[in-house]
CSV table of C-alpha atoms in Angstrom, one decimal:
chain,number,residue,atom,x,y,z
A,27,MET,CA,257.0,223.7,191.4
A,28,ASN,CA,255.4,226.0,194.8
A,29,GLU,CA,254.2,229.0,194.2
A,30,SER,CA,256.6,231.1,195.5
A,31,ASN,CA,259.0,229.5,193.4
A,32,MET,CA,257.0,230.4,190.5
A,33,GLU,CA,256.7,234.1,192.2
A,34,ASN,CA,260.2,234.5,191.9
A,35,GLU,CA,260.8,233.2,188.4
A,36,LYS,CA,258.3,236.2,187.5
A,37,THR,CA,260.3,239.1,185.8
A,38,PRO,CA,258.6,242.5,185.8
A,39,LEU,CA,258.1,244.4,182.7
A,40,TYR,CA,259.6,248.0,182.7
A,41,VAL,CA,257.2,250.4,181.2
A,42,ALA,CA,257.1,254.3,180.3
A,43,PHE,CA,255.2,256.7,179.1
A,44,SER,CA,257.7,259.3,178.1
A,45,THR,CA,258.4,262.3,175.6
A,46,GLN,CA,260.5,265.3,175.4
A,47,LYS,CA,257.6,268.1,175.8
A,48,GLY,CA,255.2,268.3,178.5
A,49,GLY,CA,251.6,269.0,178.7
A,50,VAL,CA,251.1,265.6,176.0
A,51,GLY,CA,249.6,263.4,178.9
A,52,LYS,CA,252.8,261.4,179.8
A,53,THR,CA,251.9,261.4,183.7
A,54,THR,CA,247.7,261.1,183.4
A,55,PHE,CA,248.5,258.1,180.8
A,56,THR,CA,251.2,256.3,183.7
A,57,VAL,CA,248.0,256.3,186.2
A,58,LEU,CA,245.2,255.6,184.1
A,59,ALA,CA,247.0,252.5,182.4
A,60,ALA,CA,248.3,251.8,185.6
A,61,SER,CA,244.3,252.1,187.9
A,62,TYR,CA,243.1,250.2,184.9
A,63,LEU,CA,245.5,246.8,184.4
A,64,TYR,CA,245.5,247.1,188.6
A,65,TYR,CA,242.1,247.4,189.7
A,66,LEU,CA,240.0,245.8,187.0
A,67,LYS,CA,242.4,243.7,185.6
A,68,GLY,CA,244.1,242.2,188.3
A,69,TYR,CA,247.5,242.7,187.1
A,70,ASP,CA,250.2,243.8,189.8
A,71,VAL,CA,251.2,247.2,189.2
A,72,ALA,CA,253.9,249.6,191.0
A,73,VAL,CA,254.7,253.0,189.5
A,74,VAL,CA,257.8,254.4,190.0
A,75,ASP,CA,257.3,258.9,190.0
A,76,CYS,CA,260.5,260.3,188.8
A,77,ASP,CA,259.0,263.6,188.1
A,78,TYR,CA,261.6,265.0,191.1
A,79,PRO,CA,261.3,267.3,192.4
A,80,GLN,CA,257.0,268.2,192.4
A,81,HIS,CA,256.4,264.3,191.8
A,82,SER,CA,252.7,265.0,190.6
A,83,ILE,CA,251.7,261.1,190.7
A,84,ALA,CA,252.6,260.8,194.5
A,85,GLY,CA,250.8,264.7,194.8
A,86,MET,CA,247.8,262.9,192.9
A,87,ARG,CA,247.6,259.8,195.5
A,88,LYS,CA,247.9,262.4,197.9
A,89,ARG,CA,244.7,264.2,197.3
A,90,ASP,CA,243.0,260.8,196.4
A,91,ALA,CA,243.4,259.4,199.5
A,92,GLU,CA,242.3,262.9,201.1
A,93,GLN,CA,239.4,263.2,199.2
A,94,VAL,CA,238.2,259.6,200.1
A,95,GLY,CA,239.2,260.2,203.8
A,96,ALA,CA,236.6,263.5,203.4
A,97,ASP,CA,233.9,261.8,201.1
A,98,GLU,CA,231.6,258.9,202.4
A,99,ASP,CA,230.9,258.1,199.3
A,100,TYR,CA,234.1,257.5,197.9
A,101,LYS,CA,234.9,255.8,201.7
A,102,ARG,CA,232.5,253.3,200.5
A,103,MET,CA,233.3,252.9,197.3
A,104,ALA,CA,237.3,252.1,198.3
A,105,TYR,CA,236.2,249.5,200.6
A,106,GLU,CA,234.2,247.8,198.4
A,107,GLN,CA,237.1,247.6,195.8
A,108,PHE,CA,239.6,246.6,198.7
A,109,THR,CA,237.2,243.8,199.4
A,110,ARG,CA,236.8,242.8,196.3
A,111,LEU,CA,240.7,242.8,195.4
A,112,GLU,CA,241.2,242.1,198.7
A,113,LYS,CA,244.6,244.4,198.0
A,114,LYS,CA,245.7,247.5,198.6
A,115,ALA,CA,246.0,250.4,196.1
A,116,TYR,CA,249.4,250.0,194.3
A,117,PRO,CA,252.3,251.8,195.3
A,118,VAL,CA,254.0,254.8,193.9
A,119,LEU,CA,257.7,255.0,194.6
A,120,CYS,CA,259.2,258.4,194.5
A,121,SER,CA,262.6,258.5,193.0
A,122,SER,CA,265.1,260.9,190.8
A,123,PRO,CA,264.9,260.5,186.8
A,124,GLU,CA,268.7,259.3,187.4
A,125,LYS,CA,267.8,256.7,189.5
A,126,ALA,CA,264.6,255.2,188.4
A,127,ILE,CA,266.2,251.8,187.4
A,128,ALA,CA,267.5,251.8,190.8
A,129,THR,CA,264.5,252.3,192.5
A,130,ALA,CA,262.1,249.9,190.8
A,131,ASP,CA,265.1,247.0,191.0
A,132,GLU,CA,265.1,247.6,195.4
A,133,TYR,CA,261.2,247.5,195.5
A,134,ILE,CA,261.9,243.9,194.1
A,135,ALA,CA,264.5,242.9,195.4
A,136,ALA,CA,262.6,243.5,198.9
A,137,GLY,CA,260.5,240.8,197.8
A,138,HIS,CA,257.4,243.0,196.0
A,139,VAL,CA,257.6,241.4,192.0
A,140,PRO,CA,254.8,243.0,190.2
A,141,ASP,CA,253.6,242.1,186.4
A,142,ILE,CA,254.4,246.0,185.4
A,143,VAL,CA,256.3,248.9,186.7
A,144,PHE,CA,255.0,251.9,185.2
A,145,PHE,CA,257.7,254.7,185.2
A,146,ASP,CA,256.8,258.8,184.9
A,147,LEU,CA,259.7,259.6,183.3
A,148,PRO,CA,261.1,263.3,181.4
A,149,GLY,CA,262.3,263.2,178.1
A,150,THR,CA,265.2,265.4,178.4
A,151,VAL,CA,267.7,262.7,176.3
A,152,ASN,CA,270.4,265.5,177.0
A,153,SER,CA,271.1,263.6,180.4
A,154,GLU,CA,273.3,260.6,180.4
A,155,GLY,CA,271.1,259.8,183.7
A,156,VAL,CA,267.8,260.0,182.0
A,157,ILE,CA,269.5,258.3,178.8
A,158,ASN,CA,270.3,255.1,181.3
A,159,SER,CA,266.9,255.1,182.7
A,160,LEU,CA,264.9,254.9,179.2
A,161,ALA,CA,267.8,252.3,178.4
A,162,GLY,CA,267.1,250.3,181.2
A,163,MET,CA,262.9,250.1,180.0
A,164,ASP,CA,261.4,247.3,177.8
A,165,TYR,CA,258.8,249.8,176.1
A,166,ILE,CA,258.6,253.2,175.9
A,167,PHE,CA,255.3,255.1,174.7
A,168,THR,CA,255.1,258.3,173.7
A,169,PRO,CA,251.7,260.5,173.3
A,170,ILE,CA,252.2,262.8,170.0
A,171,SER,CA,249.8,266.0,169.6
A,172,ALA,CA,249.5,267.9,165.7
A,173,ASP,CA,250.8,271.0,167.3
A,174,LYS,CA,254.3,271.5,165.2
A,175,VAL,CA,256.2,272.0,167.3
A,176,VAL,CA,255.2,269.7,169.6
A,177,LEU,CA,255.4,266.9,167.0
A,178,GLU,CA,258.4,267.8,165.8
A,179,SER,CA,260.1,267.7,169.6
A,180,SER,CA,258.8,264.2,170.2
A,181,LEU,CA,259.3,263.0,166.4
A,182,SER,CA,263.0,263.9,167.5
A,183,PHE,CA,263.1,262.5,170.4
A,184,ALA,CA,261.3,258.6,169.5
A,185,MET,CA,264.7,259.1,166.4
A,186,ALA,CA,267.1,259.9,169.0
A,187,ILE,CA,265.5,256.9,170.9
A,188,GLN,CA,265.1,254.2,168.3
A,189,LYS,CA,268.6,255.1,167.2
A,190,LEU,CA,270.7,255.4,170.4
A,191,LEU,CA,268.7,252.5,172.3
A,192,VAL,CA,266.1,250.3,170.3
A,193,LYS,CA,268.3,249.3,167.7
A,194,ASN,CA,271.2,249.2,170.2
A,195,GLU,CA,271.5,245.0,170.9
A,196,ALA,CA,273.2,245.8,174.4
A,197,CYS,CA,270.2,247.8,175.7
A,198,ARG,CA,267.1,246.2,177.7
A,199,LEU,CA,264.5,248.4,175.4
A,200,ALA,CA,262.5,246.2,173.2
A,201,GLY,CA,260.0,249.0,171.5
A,202,LEU,CA,259.1,252.5,171.7
A,203,TYR,CA,255.3,253.1,169.8
A,204,LEU,CA,254.0,256.2,169.3
A,205,PHE,CA,250.1,257.0,169.9
A,206,TRP,CA,248.3,260.4,168.9
A,207,ASN,CA,246.8,262.5,171.6
A,208,MET,CA,244.3,265.2,171.8
A,209,VAL,CA,243.1,264.5,168.4
A,210,ASP,CA,240.2,267.2,167.6
A,211,GLY,CA,236.5,265.2,166.3
A,212,ARG,CA,235.8,262.0,166.2
A,213,GLU,CA,238.0,261.2,163.0
A,214,LYS,CA,241.4,261.8,162.5
A,215,THR,CA,241.4,264.9,159.4
A,216,ASN,CA,243.9,264.8,156.3
A,217,LEU,CA,246.4,266.8,158.1
A,218,TYR,CA,246.7,263.5,160.7
A,219,ALA,CA,247.0,261.3,157.2
A,220,ALA,CA,250.0,263.6,156.4
A,221,TYR,CA,251.3,263.3,159.7
A,222,ASP,CA,251.0,259.7,159.8
A,223,LYS,CA,252.9,259.5,156.3
A,224,THR,CA,255.9,260.9,157.8
A,225,ILE,CA,255.7,258.9,160.8
A,226,LYS,CA,256.2,256.5,158.4
A,227,GLU,CA,258.7,257.2,156.2
A,228,LEU,CA,260.7,257.8,159.3
A,229,GLU,CA,260.1,254.5,160.0
A,230,LEU,CA,258.7,254.9,163.9
A,231,PRO,CA,255.7,252.3,165.0
A,232,LEU,CA,252.6,253.9,165.4
A,233,MET,CA,249.7,252.5,167.0
A,234,LYS,CA,246.1,252.5,165.8
A,235,THR,CA,244.3,253.6,168.7
A,236,PHE,CA,244.5,257.5,169.1
A,237,ILE,CA,243.0,259.4,171.9
A,238,PRO,CA,240.6,262.4,171.0
A,239,ASP,CA,241.1,265.5,172.7
A,240,THR,CA,238.4,265.6,176.2
A,241,LYS,CA,238.0,267.4,179.0
A,242,ARG,CA,238.2,264.2,181.1
A,243,TYR,CA,241.7,263.1,180.8
A,244,LYS,CA,242.3,266.2,183.4
A,245,LYS,CA,239.5,265.4,185.6
A,246,GLU,CA,240.6,264.2,188.9
A,247,LEU,CA,238.7,263.0,192.2
A,248,VAL,CA,236.4,265.9,192.9
A,249,ALA,CA,233.3,266.1,196.1
A,250,ASP,CA,230.1,266.4,193.9
A,251,LYS,CA,230.7,264.2,191.4
A,252,LYS,CA,231.2,259.8,192.1
A,253,ALA,CA,232.5,259.2,188.4
A,254,VAL,CA,236.3,258.4,188.5
A,255,PHE,CA,238.5,259.2,185.5
A,256,ARG,CA,241.8,259.7,186.5
A,257,SER,CA,242.8,258.3,189.6
A,258,THR,CA,245.4,256.2,192.0
A,259,LEU,CA,243.2,254.6,193.9
A,260,PHE,CA,240.5,253.7,191.6
A,261,PRO,CA,239.7,252.7,187.7
A,262,ALA,CA,238.1,254.8,185.5
A,263,SER,CA,234.4,254.6,185.4
A,264,ARG,CA,232.6,252.8,182.7
A,265,PRO,CA,230.4,255.6,181.8
A,266,LEU,CA,233.5,257.7,181.3
A,267,VAL,CA,235.4,255.1,179.6
A,268,ARG,CA,233.3,255.0,176.4
A,269,GLY,CA,234.1,256.9,173.9
A,270,SER,CA,237.6,257.3,175.2
A,271,ASN,CA,239.5,255.0,173.5
A,272,LEU,CA,241.3,254.3,176.7
A,273,GLU,CA,240.6,250.6,176.8
A,274,GLU,CA,241.4,250.3,173.2
A,275,LEU,CA,244.8,252.2,173.9
A,276,ILE,CA,245.5,249.6,177.0
A,277,THR,CA,244.4,246.8,174.9
A,278,GLU,CA,246.6,247.6,172.2
A,279,ILE,CA,249.3,248.2,174.7
A,280,ALA,CA,248.9,245.1,176.0
A,281,TYR,CA,249.3,243.3,172.9
A,282,TYR,CA,252.9,245.2,171.9
A,283,ILE,CA,254.4,244.8,175.6
A,284,LYS,CA,253.1,240.6,175.4
A,285,LEU,CA,250.8,241.2,178.5
A,286,GLN,CA,249.9,237.7,179.6
Protein backbone atom coordinates (compact mmCIF):
# COMPACT_ATOMS: atom_id res chain seq x y z
CA MET A 1 0.00 0.00 0.00
CA ASN A 2 1.48 3.35 -0.97
CA GLU A 3 1.89 6.25 1.44
CA SER A 4 -0.86 8.38 -0.09
CA ASN A 5 -3.43 5.60 0.38
CA MET A 6 -2.36 5.15 3.98
CA GLU A 7 -2.76 8.91 4.48
CA ASN A 8 -6.28 8.78 3.06
CA GLU A 9 -7.25 6.02 5.48
CA LYS A 10 -6.26 8.06 8.54
CA THR A 11 -9.27 9.27 10.51
CA PRO A 12 -8.61 12.52 12.40
CA LEU A 13 -9.68 12.71 16.02
CA TYR A 14 -12.03 15.56 16.91
CA VAL A 15 -11.18 16.86 20.39
CA ALA A 16 -12.59 19.84 22.30
CA PHE A 17 -11.81 21.63 25.53
CA SER A 18 -15.29 22.75 26.46
CA THR A 19 -17.25 23.95 29.47
CA GLN A 20 -20.20 26.15 30.27
CA LYS A 21 -18.22 28.84 32.10
CA GLY A 22 -15.74 31.32 30.65
CA GLY A 23 -12.39 32.04 32.24
CA VAL A 24 -11.47 28.48 33.23
CA GLY A 25 -8.85 27.98 30.54
CA LYS A 26 -10.40 26.08 27.63
CA THR A 27 -8.86 28.39 24.97
CA THR A 28 -5.48 28.29 26.74
CA PHE A 29 -5.47 24.49 26.91
CA THR A 30 -6.53 24.21 23.27
CA VAL A 31 -3.47 26.24 22.24
CA LEU A 32 -1.07 24.54 24.66
CA ALA A 33 -2.14 21.03 23.63
CA ALA A 34 -2.11 21.83 19.90
CA SER A 35 1.33 23.47 20.05
CA TYR A 36 2.84 20.75 22.25
CA LEU A 37 1.63 17.87 20.07
CA TYR A 38 2.42 19.62 16.77
CA TYR A 39 5.78 21.27 17.43
CA LEU A 40 7.25 18.83 19.97
CA LYS A 41 5.64 15.46 19.27
CA GLY A 42 5.30 15.67 15.51
CA TYR A 43 1.56 15.10 15.21
CA ASP A 44 -0.34 16.89 12.45
CA VAL A 45 -2.81 19.25 14.10
CA ALA A 46 -5.48 21.74 13.07
CA VAL A 47 -7.46 24.10 15.31
CA VAL A 48 -11.03 25.22 14.69
CA ASP A 49 -11.65 28.48 16.53
CA CYS A 50 -15.38 28.66 17.27
CA ASP A 51 -15.10 31.53 19.73
CA TYR A 52 -17.47 33.61 17.62
CA PRO A 53 -17.29 36.54 16.92
CA GLN A 54 -13.99 37.43 18.65
CA HIS A 55 -12.07 34.30 17.55
CA SER A 56 -9.54 34.36 20.41
CA ILE A 57 -7.10 31.80 18.97
CA ALA A 58 -7.05 33.43 15.53
CA GLY A 59 -6.36 36.72 17.33
CA MET A 60 -3.54 35.07 19.26
CA ARG A 61 -2.03 33.71 16.02
CA LYS A 62 -2.11 37.24 14.57
CA ARG A 63 -0.37 38.69 17.65
CA ASP A 64 2.18 35.86 17.65
CA ALA A 65 2.98 36.48 13.97
CA GLU A 66 3.34 40.22 14.56
CA GLN A 67 5.64 39.61 17.54
CA VAL A 68 7.82 37.23 15.51
CA GLY A 69 7.96 39.73 12.65
CA ALA A 70 9.08 42.52 14.97
CA ASP A 71 11.62 40.62 17.09
CA GLU A 72 14.89 39.18 15.75
CA ASP A 73 15.19 36.49 18.46
CA TYR A 74 11.67 35.19 17.85
CA LYS A 75 12.31 35.39 14.09
CA ARG A 76 15.42 33.21 14.50
CA MET A 77 13.50 30.76 16.73
CA ALA A 78 10.74 30.49 14.12
CA TYR A 79 13.24 29.93 11.30
CA GLU A 80 15.12 27.24 13.25
CA GLN A 81 11.86 25.51 14.12
CA PHE A 82 10.59 25.62 10.53
CA THR A 83 13.91 24.22 9.26
CA ARG A 84 13.92 21.42 11.86
CA LEU A 85 10.28 20.38 11.42
CA GLU A 86 10.06 21.06 7.68
CA LYS A 87 6.49 22.27 8.13
CA LYS A 88 4.79 25.58 8.78
CA ALA A 89 2.59 26.53 11.73
CA TYR A 90 -0.60 24.51 12.18
CA PRO A 91 -3.73 26.06 10.66
CA VAL A 92 -6.26 28.00 12.74
CA LEU A 93 -9.66 27.83 11.04
CA CYS A 94 -12.33 30.34 12.07
CA SER A 95 -15.89 29.08 12.38
CA SER A 96 -19.11 29.57 14.29
CA PRO A 97 -20.09 27.01 16.96
CA GLU A 98 -22.89 25.69 14.74
CA LYS A 99 -20.60 25.14 11.73
CA ALA A 100 -17.62 23.70 13.64
CA ILE A 101 -17.89 20.16 12.30
CA ALA A 102 -18.61 21.33 8.75
CA THR A 103 -15.53 23.59 8.85
CA ALA A 104 -13.29 20.68 9.90
CA ASP A 105 -14.91 18.26 7.44
CA GLU A 106 -14.40 20.71 4.56
CA TYR A 107 -10.74 21.20 5.50
CA ILE A 108 -10.21 17.42 5.49
CA ALA A 109 -12.18 16.97 2.25
CA ALA A 110 -9.79 19.46 0.63
CA GLY A 111 -6.98 16.94 1.18
CA HIS A 112 -5.63 17.94 4.59
CA VAL A 113 -5.72 14.96 6.97
CA PRO A 114 -4.41 15.88 10.44
CA ASP A 115 -4.09 13.43 13.31
CA ILE A 116 -6.14 15.67 15.59
CA VAL A 117 -8.49 18.59 15.12
CA PHE A 118 -8.87 20.67 18.28
CA PHE A 119 -12.04 22.73 18.67
CA ASP A 120 -12.40 25.76 20.93
CA LEU A 121 -16.14 25.53 21.59
CA PRO A 122 -18.49 27.47 23.86
CA GLY A 123 -20.38 25.30 26.32
CA THR A 124 -23.85 26.69 25.80
CA VAL A 125 -25.81 23.46 25.80
CA ASN A 126 -29.16 25.23 25.28
CA SER A 127 -28.26 25.87 21.63
CA GLU A 128 -29.09 23.05 19.23
CA GLY A 129 -26.20 24.00 16.94
CA VAL A 130 -23.66 23.75 19.77
CA ILE A 131 -25.12 20.43 20.93
CA ASN A 132 -24.72 19.07 17.40
CA SER A 133 -21.10 20.23 17.30
CA LEU A 134 -20.38 18.68 20.70
CA ALA A 135 -22.04 15.47 19.47
CA GLY A 136 -19.55 15.48 16.59
CA MET A 137 -16.53 15.33 18.90
CA ASP A 138 -14.66 12.14 19.70
CA TYR A 139 -13.58 13.43 23.12
CA ILE A 140 -14.30 16.45 25.33
CA PHE A 141 -12.03 17.66 28.13
CA THR A 142 -13.51 20.03 30.69
CA PRO A 143 -11.34 22.16 32.99
CA ILE A 144 -12.94 22.76 36.39
CA SER A 145 -12.02 24.99 39.33
CA ALA A 146 -12.89 24.91 43.01
CA ASP A 147 -14.97 28.08 42.80
CA LYS A 148 -18.45 26.91 43.90
CA VAL A 149 -20.39 28.70 41.13
CA VAL A 150 -17.96 27.61 38.41
CA LEU A 151 -17.88 24.03 39.68
CA GLU A 152 -21.67 23.70 39.88
CA SER A 153 -22.01 25.05 36.34
CA SER A 154 -19.22 22.76 35.04
CA LEU A 155 -20.70 19.67 36.67
CA SER A 156 -24.14 20.54 35.32
CA PHE A 157 -22.60 20.84 31.83
CA ALA A 158 -20.70 17.56 32.20
CA MET A 159 -23.76 15.65 33.43
CA ALA A 160 -25.86 16.97 30.54
CA ILE A 161 -23.23 15.98 27.98
CA GLN A 162 -22.77 12.58 29.62
CA LYS A 163 -26.51 11.89 29.54
CA LEU A 164 -27.34 13.39 26.13
CA LEU A 165 -24.28 12.43 24.12
CA VAL A 166 -21.77 10.05 25.74
CA LYS A 167 -24.39 7.47 26.68
CA ASN A 168 -26.17 7.90 23.35
CA GLU A 169 -24.85 5.19 21.02
CA ALA A 170 -25.98 7.19 17.99
CA CYS A 171 -23.45 9.92 18.87
CA ARG A 172 -19.77 9.93 17.97
CA LEU A 173 -18.69 11.26 21.38
CA ALA A 174 -16.73 8.52 23.16
CA GLY A 175 -15.97 10.28 26.42
CA LEU A 176 -15.89 13.45 28.52
CA TYR A 177 -13.15 13.93 31.12
CA LEU A 178 -12.87 16.55 33.84
CA PHE A 179 -9.58 17.91 35.15
CA TRP A 180 -8.79 20.36 37.94
CA ASN A 181 -7.39 23.72 36.84
CA MET A 182 -6.07 26.65 38.93
CA VAL A 183 -5.41 24.47 41.97
CA ASP A 184 -4.02 26.44 44.93
CA GLY A 185 -0.65 25.22 46.18
CA ARG A 186 1.32 22.16 45.13
CA GLU A 187 -1.02 19.66 46.79
CA LYS A 188 -4.76 19.30 46.71
CA THR A 189 -6.48 20.02 50.05
CA ASN A 190 -9.37 18.38 51.90
CA LEU A 191 -11.71 20.65 49.94
CA TYR A 192 -10.62 18.94 46.72
CA ALA A 193 -11.01 15.53 48.34
CA ALA A 194 -14.64 16.38 49.13
CA TYR A 195 -15.23 17.63 45.58
CA ASP A 196 -13.54 14.51 44.16
CA LYS A 197 -15.94 12.37 46.18
CA THR A 198 -18.94 14.27 44.76
CA ILE A 199 -17.63 13.92 41.21
CA LYS A 200 -17.15 10.17 41.73
CA GLU A 201 -20.70 9.85 43.07
CA LEU A 202 -21.97 11.61 39.94
CA GLU A 203 -20.09 8.97 37.92
CA LEU A 204 -18.14 11.60 35.99
CA PRO A 205 -14.58 10.67 34.86
CA LEU A 206 -11.94 12.81 36.62
CA MET A 207 -8.38 12.89 35.34
CA LYS A 208 -5.45 12.26 37.69
CA THR A 209 -3.49 15.30 36.53
CA PHE A 210 -4.34 18.69 38.02
CA ILE A 211 -3.06 22.07 36.91
CA PRO A 212 -1.60 24.37 39.60
CA ASP A 213 -2.60 28.02 39.77
CA THR A 214 0.32 29.72 38.06
CA LYS A 215 0.60 32.94 36.08
CA ARG A 216 2.52 31.29 33.23
CA TYR A 217 -0.77 29.92 31.82
CA LYS A 218 -1.91 33.48 31.18
CA LYS A 219 1.19 34.73 29.31
CA GLU A 220 1.69 35.07 25.57
CA LEU A 221 4.81 36.08 23.61
CA VAL A 222 6.35 39.27 24.96
CA ALA A 223 9.24 41.34 23.61
CA ASP A 224 11.38 41.37 26.76
CA LYS A 225 11.23 37.63 27.57
CA LYS A 226 12.28 34.87 25.20
CA ALA A 227 10.82 32.00 27.23
CA VAL A 228 7.54 30.95 25.62
CA PHE A 229 4.57 29.29 27.25
CA ARG A 230 1.25 29.99 25.52
CA SER A 231 1.80 30.43 21.79
CA THR A 232 0.33 29.23 18.50
CA LEU A 233 3.77 29.36 16.85
CA PHE A 234 5.99 27.67 19.43
CA PRO A 235 5.68 24.89 22.03
CA ALA A 236 5.95 25.83 25.69
CA SER A 237 9.60 26.33 26.71
CA ARG A 238 11.08 23.48 28.74
CA PRO A 239 11.95 25.63 31.83
CA LEU A 240 8.36 26.92 32.01
CA VAL A 241 6.86 23.45 31.54
CA ARG A 242 8.52 22.25 34.77
CA GLY A 243 6.04 22.39 37.63
CA SER A 244 3.15 23.33 35.35
CA ASN A 245 1.85 19.72 34.96
CA LEU A 246 1.28 20.51 31.27
CA GLU A 247 3.34 17.54 30.09
CA GLU A 248 1.50 15.21 32.47
CA LEU A 249 -1.88 16.56 31.34
CA ILE A 250 -1.16 16.05 27.64
CA THR A 251 0.30 12.58 28.27
CA GLU A 252 -2.91 11.62 30.09
CA ILE A 253 -5.06 13.14 27.32
CA ALA A 254 -3.06 11.17 24.72
CA TYR A 255 -3.77 7.99 26.71
CA TYR A 256 -7.53 8.62 26.86
CA ILE A 257 -7.87 9.47 23.17
CA LYS A 258 -5.67 6.50 22.24
CA LEU A 259 -3.24 8.67 20.32
CA GLN A 260 -0.85 6.43 18.40
